[in-house]
Amino acid sequence: MSLIRELHRQLTQKERSAVEITQGYLAHIETLEPQLRSFLTITADHALAKAQQVDQQIAAGEAIGLLAGIPIALKDNLCTQGVQTTCASKVLEGFIPPYESTVTERLATAGTICLGKTNMDEFAMGSSTENSAYQVTANPWDIARVPGGSSGGSAAAVAADECPIALGSDTGGSIRQPAAFCGVVGLKPTYGLVSRYGLVAYASSLDQIGPLTRTVEDAAIVLGAIAGHDPKDSTSLNVDIPDYTHTLKPGLDCKGRKIGIIQETFGDGLDPVVDAAVKTAIAQLESLGAEVQTLSCPQFRYGVPTYYIIAPSEASSNLARYDGVKYGLRANNDSLMDMYTKTRATGFGAEVKRRIMIGTYALSAGYYDAYYLKAQKVRTLIKQDFEKAFESVDVLLCPTTPTTAFKTGEKVNDPLSMYLSDLMTIPVNLAGLPSLSLPCGFDQAGLPIGLQLIGNVLQEQTLLEVAYAYEQATPWHTQTPHL
Amino acid sequence: MIDIEQVRKVANLARLDLTTEEETQFTTQLNSILDYVEQLSGLDTADVQPTTRAIEVSNITRRDRLETFSDREAIFKNAPDQEGDYFKVPKILDNNG
């Protein structure tokens, strides 16, 4: 059952007011935050004022939309006018955006109630949310473990029911990997389907905003609200947005769906428990009528090395703007050069500096062809692998992550091993495809396992239908962590 | 291989004031990352076109027209240092300049 529809029913049947629903979530946040630390900013006053407006509309007998009065949490790299936006970085401490991002504007117009801004890896660079300059977020299923990243705060908040829905951003897996670690649904749309205007840029050719939710239908509802052309983003696609929920009805099966298993994602490095859960899921999809075949994406394994040239290169350029001049931190006022170098040295954390260094090196004179241009060419090969695969199947399937959530501190001193946790998600961003992670089981320790489905360009509907059919046939989404 | 001198040069290009410990640490870590990336060189890409964006859209233009931003104050409030209608920075030219 869609949580959004359930809350909407409570509102329209006047079982609970929007203020009561909002107060309920705020109280839950207050109870859980000392151990979870999902939120960087909580906007309680703003949320209650907005909830009152929705209640007045209901009292006046006005029809309200599905998202009106629904609380939401926003990743702290989405600019929110008048509300601090830090990207979990010291360099943006105290930054109050003078404008609103397109996605948050659209959601606010739809009547959602922003509860606050969620923790993340600094500038969305990381896979565990440990790179936040402010706090470490716990995984609600085991607080000694990471929630994944970089949208770890959003994933943990949804899993722990601190909010019914949240937004994240995904550059190499930053929605899907934390969704898998926290046992929720995470959707990365086709590149260009959702406007990036007001999303603080990390790697512009890869970044996409998407929802983290409890159910597939909730993800479809949120996607419908945020997708669509925006003249403020020159990479925004001018396409019609369907009602993504209209086919998601009980009884939906996978008859006639061709599903391709990416064989390269099984084997060395894959946790046997994840392997078993994903294979069980494949059998379940077959019993729902799907025609399953195994196929090969030979360049898939080059995704991580390609990404760790392209993303840092774009980041080194995008993050040049943090120079202490117009906003954020200024660490030194002695000379112009000292202002730049000391502001950036003080304001950025280790992982951000590391990626700026890699990117600057890869783009510097004499190395550009060997690294950046080479990576862009391999990106073409990876894309061609997917294009070939989609000639014979509708949806591709693989694990979202090679393991379940790892322990806090386990990988912080080994950047490369951290990067490898995004092995399965990164190639999808390089090809710009839509992809979704949903729960498909638990390991022996009770940690959630994620199943990744990948669709062809703009085939979100197909992706959501297969995910919905699987979700309705399995119990995983009904389980919640004990906190 | 990247050595500590190159790390210092890159840090300067990136306008990062690194500590001695960071220089040493980044030399090791950048080497292990670049070493990992090295596997790409084994792929034959002689006849492959580079991909700059996953989904191509072309010739996106808009009218080159000024639009007034309604809230200048909100922009200036974020400024680390300001004077009148200007962002203030340390002196760029010396007195002889």
Short mmCIF file of C-alpha atoms in Angstrom, two decimals, chain A:
data_model
loop_
_atom_site.label_atom_id
_atom_site.label_comp_id
_atom_site.label_asym_id
_atom_site.label_seq_id
_atom_site.Cartn_x
_atom_site.Cartn_y
_atom_site.Cartn_z
CA MET A 1 0.00 0.00 0.00
CA SER A 2 1.33 3.40 -0.98
CA LEU A 3 2.11 5.43 2.13
CA ILE A 4 1.24 8.63 0.27
CA ARG A 5 -2.22 7.26 -0.62
CA GLU A 6 -2.79 6.13 2.97
CA LEU A 7 -1.90 9.58 4.37
CA HIS A 8 -4.02 11.22 1.66
CA ARG A 9 -6.96 9.03 2.67
CA GLN A 10 -6.51 10.01 6.33
CA LEU A 11 -6.48 13.69 5.34
CA THR A 12 -9.48 13.63 3.01
CA GLN A 13 -11.56 11.45 5.35
CA LYS A 14 -10.58 13.83 8.17
CA GLU A 15 -9.15 11.07 10.36
CA ARG A 16 -6.06 13.20 10.94
CA SER A 17 -5.22 16.77 10.04
CA ALA A 18 -2.06 17.75 8.17
CA VAL A 19 -0.86 19.42 11.39
CA GLU A 20 -1.36 16.16 13.32
CA ILE A 21 0.48 14.14 10.67
CA THR A 22 3.34 16.67 10.62
CA GLN A 23 3.51 16.78 14.43
CA GLY A 24 3.62 12.97 14.46
CA TYR A 25 6.67 12.88 12.17
CA LEU A 26 8.38 15.75 14.01
CA ALA A 27 7.92 13.94 17.33
CA HIS A 28 9.33 10.74 15.83
CA ILE A 29 12.31 12.69 14.48
CA GLU A 30 12.94 14.17 17.93
CA THR A 31 12.92 10.69 19.49
CA LEU A 32 15.17 9.04 16.91
CA GLU A 33 17.65 11.77 15.96
CA PRO A 34 19.98 11.29 18.96
CA GLN A 35 20.85 7.83 17.59
CA LEU A 36 20.20 8.21 13.83
CA ARG A 37 21.41 11.75 12.97
CA SER A 38 19.69 11.73 9.56
CA PHE A 39 18.87 15.44 9.56
CA LEU A 40 21.19 18.44 9.36
CA THR A 41 18.36 20.97 9.65
CA ILE A 42 14.81 20.50 10.92
CA THR A 43 12.30 23.07 9.70
CA ALA A 44 9.53 22.46 12.26
CA ASP A 45 7.98 25.96 12.27
CA HIS A 46 7.89 26.18 8.51
CA ALA A 47 6.40 22.65 8.32
CA LEU A 48 3.63 23.37 10.81
CA ALA A 49 2.72 26.65 9.11
CA LYS A 50 2.48 24.87 5.75
CA ALA A 51 0.41 22.06 7.31
CA GLN A 52 -2.03 24.64 8.66
CA GLN A 53 -2.51 26.00 5.15
CA VAL A 54 -3.37 22.52 3.86
CA ASP A 55 -5.80 22.02 6.76
CA GLN A 56 -7.50 25.31 5.88
CA GLN A 57 -7.92 24.12 2.29
CA ILE A 58 -9.49 20.87 3.52
CA ALA A 59 -11.73 22.75 5.97
CA ALA A 60 -12.86 25.05 3.15
CA GLY A 61 -13.93 21.99 1.19
CA GLU A 62 -11.27 22.39 -1.50
CA ALA A 63 -10.09 19.27 -3.29
CA ILE A 64 -6.45 18.59 -2.47
CA GLY A 65 -3.85 16.83 -4.60
CA LEU A 66 -2.27 13.52 -3.67
CA LEU A 67 0.89 15.17 -2.33
CA ALA A 68 -0.81 17.97 -0.38
CA GLY A 69 -0.01 17.67 3.31
CA ILE A 70 2.56 14.89 2.75
CA PRO A 71 5.77 15.50 4.73
CA ILE A 72 9.07 15.19 2.89
CA ALA A 73 12.79 15.37 3.70
CA LEU A 74 15.25 16.93 1.25
CA LYS A 75 18.90 16.09 0.72
CA ASP A 76 20.97 19.08 1.78
CA ASN A 77 22.38 19.69 -1.71
CA LEU A 78 19.01 20.97 -2.95
CA CYS A 79 18.79 24.74 -2.68
CA THR A 80 15.88 25.83 -0.50
CA GLN A 81 15.19 29.56 -0.39
CA GLY A 82 15.67 30.92 3.12
CA VAL A 83 16.72 27.53 4.56
CA GLN A 84 20.41 26.75 5.10
CA THR A 85 21.88 24.47 2.42
CA THR A 86 25.31 23.11 3.31
CA CYS A 87 25.97 20.02 1.14
CA ALA A 88 27.28 18.74 4.51
CA SER A 89 30.36 20.89 3.91
CA LYS A 90 32.03 23.47 6.14
CA VAL A 91 32.63 25.59 3.06
CA LEU A 92 28.87 26.23 2.80
CA GLU A 93 28.16 26.59 6.51
CA GLY A 94 25.58 29.35 6.95
CA PHE A 95 24.73 29.53 3.23
CA ILE A 96 21.09 30.59 2.82
CA PRO A 97 20.08 30.16 -0.85
CA PRO A 98 18.38 33.23 -2.31
CA TYR A 99 16.47 30.97 -4.73
CA GLU A 100 14.62 27.65 -4.80
CA SER A 101 15.53 24.55 -6.79
CA THR A 102 13.01 23.48 -9.45
CA VAL A 103 12.22 20.13 -7.82
CA THR A 104 11.55 21.58 -4.37
CA GLU A 105 9.52 24.38 -5.93
CA ARG A 106 7.37 21.81 -7.77
CA LEU A 107 6.91 19.72 -4.64
CA ALA A 108 6.03 22.77 -2.55
CA THR A 109 3.44 23.77 -5.16
CA ALA A 110 2.02 20.24 -4.97
CA GLY A 111 1.56 20.86 -1.24
CA THR A 112 4.29 18.72 0.32
CA ILE A 113 5.56 19.76 3.73
CA CYS A 114 9.32 20.01 4.10
CA LEU A 115 10.43 18.59 7.46
CA GLY A 116 14.08 19.40 6.98
CA LYS A 117 17.36 18.83 5.16
CA THR A 118 19.12 15.48 5.36
CA ASN A 119 22.72 14.51 5.98
CA MET A 120 24.92 13.33 3.10
CA ASP A 121 28.51 12.77 2.09
CA GLU A 122 30.08 16.19 1.59
CA PHE A 123 29.12 17.44 -1.91
CA ALA A 124 27.60 13.97 -2.55
CA MET A 125 31.07 12.42 -2.72
CA GLY A 126 30.97 9.12 -0.91
CA SER A 127 29.17 5.87 -0.29
CA SER A 128 28.59 5.87 3.46
CA THR A 129 27.59 9.43 4.54
CA GLU A 130 30.71 9.34 6.73
CA ASN A 131 32.18 12.16 4.63
CA SER A 132 29.70 14.64 6.13
CA ALA A 133 31.54 17.48 7.87
CA TYR A 134 28.85 17.57 10.56
CA GLN A 135 27.74 14.11 11.72
CA VAL A 136 27.70 10.40 11.01
CA THR A 137 24.27 8.94 10.19
CA ALA A 138 23.41 5.47 11.50
CA ASN A 139 21.74 2.67 9.56
CA PRO A 140 18.31 2.13 11.18
CA TRP A 141 18.68 -1.66 10.84
CA ASP A 142 21.96 -1.66 12.82
CA ILE A 143 23.20 1.62 14.22
CA ALA A 144 26.82 0.39 14.17
CA ARG A 145 26.62 0.35 10.38
CA VAL A 146 26.50 3.01 7.66
CA PRO A 147 23.28 3.90 5.83
CA GLY A 148 25.17 4.05 2.54
CA GLY A 149 25.67 7.24 0.62
CA SER A 150 25.75 9.79 -0.49
CA SER A 151 21.98 10.22 0.15
CA GLY A 152 22.36 8.32 3.45
CA GLY A 153 20.36 10.78 5.55
CA SER A 154 17.37 10.59 3.19
CA ALA A 155 17.49 6.76 3.04
CA ALA A 156 17.82 6.35 6.82
CA ALA A 157 15.03 8.87 7.46
CA VAL A 158 12.60 7.01 5.16
CA ALA A 159 13.59 3.58 6.54
CA ALA A 160 13.11 4.75 10.14
CA ASP A 161 9.78 6.43 9.28
CA GLU A 162 11.10 9.88 10.19
CA CYS A 163 9.39 10.94 6.95
CA PRO A 164 7.23 9.11 4.39
CA ILE A 165 9.22 10.27 1.35
CA ALA A 166 12.54 11.97 0.64
CA LEU A 167 14.60 13.29 -2.24
CA GLY A 168 18.17 12.31 -2.96
CA SER A 169 20.61 12.77 -5.82
CA ASP A 170 22.47 10.04 -7.70
CA THR A 171 25.77 10.58 -9.54
CA GLY A 172 27.19 7.04 -9.31
CA GLY A 173 24.64 5.26 -7.14
CA SER A 174 23.96 7.78 -4.39
CA ILE A 175 20.20 7.08 -4.32
CA ARG A 176 20.19 3.34 -5.10
CA GLN A 177 23.09 2.22 -2.88
CA PRO A 178 21.72 3.81 0.34
CA ALA A 179 18.22 2.60 -0.63
CA ALA A 180 19.65 -0.95 -0.77
CA PHE A 181 21.52 -0.56 2.55
CA CYS A 182 18.43 0.84 4.30
CA GLY A 183 15.77 -1.42 2.74
CA VAL A 184 13.80 1.24 0.87
CA VAL A 185 12.97 2.04 -2.76
CA GLY A 186 15.34 4.42 -4.55
CA LEU A 187 14.84 5.65 -8.11
CA LYS A 188 17.37 7.37 -10.36
CA PRO A 189 15.54 8.74 -13.41
CA THR A 190 16.87 9.03 -16.97
CA TYR A 191 19.46 11.82 -17.19
CA GLY A 192 17.57 14.98 -18.10
CA LEU A 193 14.09 13.81 -17.02
CA VAL A 194 14.30 15.78 -13.76
CA SER A 195 15.63 19.33 -13.72
CA ARG A 196 18.95 19.86 -11.94
CA TYR A 197 18.33 23.59 -11.46
CA GLY A 198 19.18 24.35 -7.84
CA LEU A 199 20.93 21.03 -7.23
CA VAL A 200 24.44 21.93 -6.11
CA ALA A 201 26.58 20.50 -8.91
CA TYR A 202 29.00 17.63 -8.33
CA ALA A 203 29.46 15.94 -11.74
CA SER A 204 27.03 17.65 -14.09
CA SER A 205 26.97 15.01 -16.84
CA LEU A 206 25.95 12.33 -14.31
CA ASP A 207 23.89 14.00 -11.53
CA GLN A 208 20.17 13.22 -11.34
CA ILE A 209 17.62 13.88 -8.59
CA GLY A 210 15.18 11.15 -7.56
CA PRO A 211 12.91 9.86 -4.79
CA LEU A 212 13.57 7.54 -1.84
CA THR A 213 10.34 5.97 -0.62
CA ARG A 214 8.82 2.98 1.17
CA THR A 215 6.98 1.63 -1.87
CA VAL A 216 7.32 1.59 -5.66
CA GLU A 217 4.01 3.42 -6.10
CA ASP A 218 5.23 6.24 -3.82
CA ALA A 219 8.35 6.57 -6.00
CA ALA A 220 6.10 6.77 -9.08
CA ILE A 221 3.97 9.51 -7.48
CA VAL A 222 7.00 11.63 -6.48
CA LEU A 223 8.64 11.12 -9.89
CA GLY A 224 5.48 12.39 -11.60
CA ALA A 225 5.64 15.54 -9.49
CA ILE A 226 9.31 16.39 -10.10
CA ALA A 227 9.81 15.23 -13.72
CA GLY A 228 9.36 17.46 -16.74
CA HIS A 229 11.00 20.07 -18.86
CA ASP A 230 12.62 23.08 -17.21
CA PRO A 231 14.06 25.90 -19.32
CA LYS A 232 16.44 26.68 -16.43
CA ASP A 233 18.35 23.42 -17.06
CA SER A 234 19.78 23.20 -20.59
CA THR A 235 20.09 19.39 -20.31
CA SER A 236 16.42 19.04 -19.36
CA LEU A 237 14.50 16.79 -21.78
CA ASN A 238 11.37 18.16 -23.41
CA VAL A 239 9.15 15.08 -23.14
CA ASP A 240 5.59 14.40 -22.00
CA ILE A 241 5.28 13.12 -18.45
CA PRO A 242 2.77 10.27 -18.09
CA ASP A 243 0.87 9.38 -14.92
CA TYR A 244 3.44 6.83 -13.79
CA THR A 245 0.97 5.26 -11.35
CA HIS A 246 -1.85 4.45 -13.77
CA THR A 247 -0.69 0.90 -14.52
CA LEU A 248 0.43 0.09 -10.97
CA LYS A 249 -2.61 -1.88 -9.84
CA PRO A 250 -2.94 -5.07 -7.77
CA GLY A 251 -2.70 -8.15 -9.94
CA LEU A 252 -0.06 -6.62 -12.24
CA ASP A 253 2.32 -9.35 -13.43
CA CYS A 254 5.40 -9.54 -15.64
CA LYS A 255 3.90 -11.51 -18.55
CA GLY A 256 5.82 -10.85 -21.75
CA ARG A 257 8.50 -8.82 -19.98
CA LYS A 258 11.99 -9.70 -21.12
CA ILE A 259 14.47 -9.41 -18.27
CA GLY A 260 18.22 -9.67 -18.81
CA ILE A 261 20.56 -10.77 -16.04
CA ILE A 262 23.95 -9.05 -16.29
CA GLN A 263 26.28 -12.02 -15.85
CA GLU A 264 29.35 -9.89 -15.03
CA THR A 265 27.74 -8.74 -11.76
CA PHE A 266 27.74 -12.28 -10.36
CA GLY A 267 30.99 -13.87 -9.22
CA ASP A 268 34.06 -12.63 -7.37
CA GLY A 269 33.37 -10.13 -4.61
CA LEU A 270 29.64 -10.78 -4.46
CA ASP A 271 28.45 -11.72 -0.98
CA PRO A 272 26.87 -15.24 -1.25
CA VAL A 273 23.83 -14.04 0.71
CA VAL A 274 23.25 -11.22 -1.81
CA ASP A 275 23.80 -13.68 -4.66
CA ALA A 276 21.19 -16.07 -3.23
CA ALA A 277 18.60 -13.34 -2.56
CA VAL A 278 18.92 -11.91 -6.07
CA LYS A 279 18.66 -15.38 -7.65
CA THR A 280 15.51 -16.05 -5.61
CA ALA A 281 14.14 -12.73 -6.88
CA ILE A 282 14.88 -13.79 -10.47
CA ALA A 283 12.91 -17.02 -9.94
CA GLN A 284 10.02 -15.00 -8.49
CA LEU A 285 10.00 -12.71 -11.51
CA GLU A 286 9.89 -15.79 -13.75
CA SER A 287 6.92 -17.12 -11.81
CA LEU A 288 5.26 -13.73 -12.42
CA GLY A 289 5.58 -14.39 -16.14
CA ALA A 290 8.87 -12.70 -17.00
CA GLU A 291 11.09 -14.22 -19.69
CA VAL A 292 14.53 -14.25 -18.17
CA GLN A 293 17.81 -14.52 -20.07
CA THR A 294 21.42 -14.09 -19.08
CA LEU A 295 23.46 -11.66 -21.10
CA SER A 296 26.87 -10.09 -21.07
CA CYS A 297 27.93 -6.46 -20.65
CA PRO A 298 31.69 -6.99 -21.03
CA GLN A 299 32.62 -3.33 -20.39
CA PHE A 300 30.53 -3.13 -17.20
CA ARG A 301 33.63 -3.68 -15.05
CA TYR A 302 35.30 -0.58 -16.48
CA GLY A 303 32.57 1.58 -14.95
CA VAL A 304 34.38 2.37 -11.70
CA PRO A 305 37.73 3.41 -13.23
CA THR A 306 35.91 5.46 -15.90
CA TYR A 307 33.77 7.15 -13.28
CA TYR A 308 36.76 8.01 -11.06
CA ILE A 309 38.21 10.07 -13.90
CA ILE A 310 35.04 11.68 -15.26
CA ALA A 311 33.31 12.57 -11.98
CA PRO A 312 36.37 14.10 -10.24
CA SER A 313 37.23 16.02 -13.44
CA GLU A 314 33.79 17.60 -13.55
CA ALA A 315 33.90 18.14 -9.78
CA SER A 316 37.26 19.93 -9.90
CA SER A 317 35.68 22.43 -12.28
CA ASN A 318 32.31 22.71 -10.50
CA LEU A 319 33.91 23.21 -7.09
CA ALA A 320 36.21 25.98 -8.28
CA ARG A 321 33.43 28.38 -7.27
CA TYR A 322 34.11 27.85 -3.54
CA ASP A 323 36.71 30.58 -3.30
CA GLY A 324 35.56 32.63 -0.32
CA VAL A 325 34.30 35.57 -2.41
CA LYS A 326 30.52 35.58 -2.67
CA TYR A 327 29.16 33.07 -0.13
CA GLY A 328 30.14 30.47 2.40
CA LEU A 329 33.41 30.30 4.28
CA ARG A 330 36.32 32.75 3.99
CA ALA A 331 39.22 31.48 6.06
CA ASN A 332 41.81 34.16 5.39
CA ASN A 333 41.86 37.82 4.38
CA ASP A 334 45.63 38.48 3.98
CA SER A 335 45.92 38.22 0.23
CA LEU A 336 43.78 36.98 -2.64
CA MET A 337 45.82 33.79 -3.09
CA ASP A 338 45.83 32.98 0.63
CA MET A 339 42.10 33.60 0.76
CA TYR A 340 41.57 31.02 -2.00
CA THR A 341 43.96 28.33 -0.82
CA LYS A 342 43.22 28.56 2.90
CA THR A 343 39.45 28.83 2.45
CA ARG A 344 39.48 25.69 0.34
CA ALA A 345 41.94 23.89 2.64
CA THR A 346 39.77 24.63 5.69
CA GLY A 347 36.36 24.31 4.02
CA PHE A 348 36.73 21.00 2.18
CA GLY A 349 37.04 17.56 3.77
CA ALA A 350 39.53 14.85 2.78
CA GLU A 351 37.41 13.07 0.14
CA VAL A 352 36.45 16.31 -1.60
CA LYS A 353 40.10 17.40 -1.70
CA ARG A 354 41.07 13.96 -3.01
CA ARG A 355 38.57 14.17 -5.89
CA ILE A 356 39.51 17.76 -6.72
CA MET A 357 43.14 16.61 -6.86
CA ILE A 358 42.38 13.62 -9.14
CA GLY A 359 40.22 15.78 -11.40
CA THR A 360 42.72 18.62 -11.61
CA TYR A 361 45.47 16.12 -12.42
CA ALA A 362 43.38 14.32 -15.07
CA LEU A 363 42.55 17.61 -16.80
CA SER A 364 46.02 19.13 -16.56
CA ALA A 365 48.28 19.70 -19.55
CA GLY A 366 49.91 16.50 -20.75
CA TYR A 367 47.48 14.13 -19.01
CA TYR A 368 44.15 15.11 -20.56
CA ASP A 369 44.26 12.60 -23.44
CA ALA A 370 45.53 9.73 -21.33
CA TYR A 371 42.91 10.13 -18.62
CA TYR A 372 39.91 12.32 -19.38
CA LEU A 373 39.57 11.69 -23.11
CA LYS A 374 40.26 7.98 -22.61
CA ALA A 375 37.55 7.78 -19.93
CA GLN A 376 35.06 9.53 -22.20
CA LYS A 377 35.77 6.97 -24.93
CA VAL A 378 35.34 4.04 -22.54
CA ARG A 379 32.09 5.70 -21.49
CA THR A 380 30.95 5.27 -25.09
CA LEU A 381 31.81 1.56 -24.95
CA ILE A 382 29.85 1.11 -21.71
CA LYS A 383 26.88 2.90 -23.25
CA GLN A 384 27.07 0.67 -26.35
CA ASP A 385 26.97 -2.43 -24.12
CA PHE A 386 23.68 -1.27 -22.69
CA GLU A 387 22.30 -0.31 -26.12
CA LYS A 388 23.07 -3.81 -27.37
CA ALA A 389 21.48 -5.41 -24.30
CA PHE A 390 18.28 -3.41 -24.73
CA GLU A 391 17.92 -4.76 -28.27
CA SER A 392 16.87 -8.06 -26.71
CA VAL A 393 15.40 -7.21 -23.28
CA ASP A 394 13.11 -4.63 -21.62
CA VAL A 395 14.80 -4.48 -18.25
CA LEU A 396 18.24 -5.42 -16.93
CA LEU A 397 18.70 -6.90 -13.48
CA CYS A 398 21.59 -7.24 -11.03
CA PRO A 399 22.33 -6.73 -7.33
CA THR A 400 22.39 -3.06 -6.27
CA THR A 401 25.47 -3.59 -4.11
CA PRO A 402 27.94 -6.48 -3.77
CA THR A 403 27.41 -6.61 0.03
CA THR A 404 24.98 -5.44 2.67
CA ALA A 405 25.73 -2.34 4.80
CA PHE A 406 29.27 -2.25 6.17
CA LYS A 407 30.38 -1.07 9.61
CA THR A 408 30.97 2.60 10.36
CA GLY A 409 34.70 3.32 10.07
CA GLU A 410 35.43 0.09 8.17
CA LYS A 411 36.37 1.71 4.84
CA VAL A 412 37.15 5.35 5.71
CA ASN A 413 40.90 4.96 5.28
CA ASP A 414 40.69 2.96 2.08
CA PRO A 415 39.10 5.16 -0.62
CA LEU A 416 39.41 2.53 -3.35
CA SER A 417 37.56 -0.12 -1.38
CA MET A 418 34.82 2.45 -0.66
CA TYR A 419 34.58 3.24 -4.40
CA LEU A 420 34.04 -0.44 -5.20
CA SER A 421 30.78 -0.52 -3.24
CA ASP A 422 29.31 1.40 -6.21
CA LEU A 423 30.49 -1.17 -8.77
CA MET A 424 26.98 -2.15 -9.85
CA THR A 425 25.40 1.31 -9.92
CA ILE A 426 28.06 3.47 -11.60
CA PRO A 427 27.79 2.13 -15.20
CA VAL A 428 24.10 3.15 -15.21
CA ASN A 429 24.94 6.82 -14.59
CA LEU A 430 27.60 6.76 -17.30
CA ALA A 431 24.89 5.64 -19.76
CA GLY A 432 22.25 8.02 -18.35
CA LEU A 433 19.69 5.24 -17.87
CA PRO A 434 16.82 5.04 -15.37
CA SER A 435 17.34 2.57 -12.57
CA LEU A 436 15.67 1.54 -9.36
CA SER A 437 16.68 -0.36 -6.24
CA LEU A 438 14.11 -2.18 -4.12
CA PRO A 439 14.36 -4.58 -1.19
CA CYS A 440 14.71 -8.28 -2.07
CA GLY A 441 15.57 -9.91 1.27
CA PHE A 442 17.73 -9.78 4.37
CA ASP A 443 21.07 -11.31 5.32
CA GLN A 444 21.73 -13.42 8.44
CA ALA A 445 22.25 -10.26 10.52
CA GLY A 446 18.90 -8.85 9.42
CA LEU A 447 20.38 -6.27 7.04
CA PRO A 448 18.41 -5.43 3.88
CA ILE A 449 19.52 -6.56 0.40
CA GLY A 450 18.80 -4.49 -2.70
CA LEU A 451 17.72 -5.61 -6.17
CA GLN A 452 18.64 -3.26 -9.01
CA LEU A 453 16.51 -2.93 -12.13
CA ILE A 454 17.78 -0.89 -15.06
CA GLY A 455 15.58 0.42 -17.88
CA ASN A 456 16.23 1.82 -21.32
CA VAL A 457 16.23 5.59 -21.90
CA LEU A 458 12.96 7.13 -20.62
CA GLN A 459 11.46 3.70 -19.88
CA GLU A 460 10.63 4.59 -16.26
CA GLN A 461 7.12 3.16 -16.70
CA THR A 462 8.41 -0.32 -17.58
CA LEU A 463 10.87 -0.19 -14.71
CA LEU A 464 8.17 0.80 -12.22
CA GLU A 465 5.77 -1.88 -13.48
CA VAL A 466 8.29 -4.72 -13.07
CA ALA A 467 9.32 -3.38 -9.65
CA TYR A 468 5.69 -3.02 -8.56
CA ALA A 469 4.77 -6.56 -9.64
CA TYR A 470 7.76 -7.96 -7.73
CA GLU A 471 7.05 -5.83 -4.66
CA GLN A 472 3.40 -6.91 -4.49
CA ALA A 473 4.43 -10.56 -4.67
CA THR A 474 7.01 -10.32 -1.88
CA PRO A 475 6.89 -9.28 1.81
CA TRP A 476 10.14 -7.29 2.02
CA HIS A 477 8.70 -3.77 1.81
CA THR A 478 6.38 -4.43 4.76
CA GLN A 479 9.27 -4.99 7.18
CA THR A 480 10.55 -2.13 9.29
CA PRO A 481 13.60 -1.74 11.53
CA HIS A 482 13.22 -1.99 15.31
CA LEU A 483 14.55 1.16 16.89
#
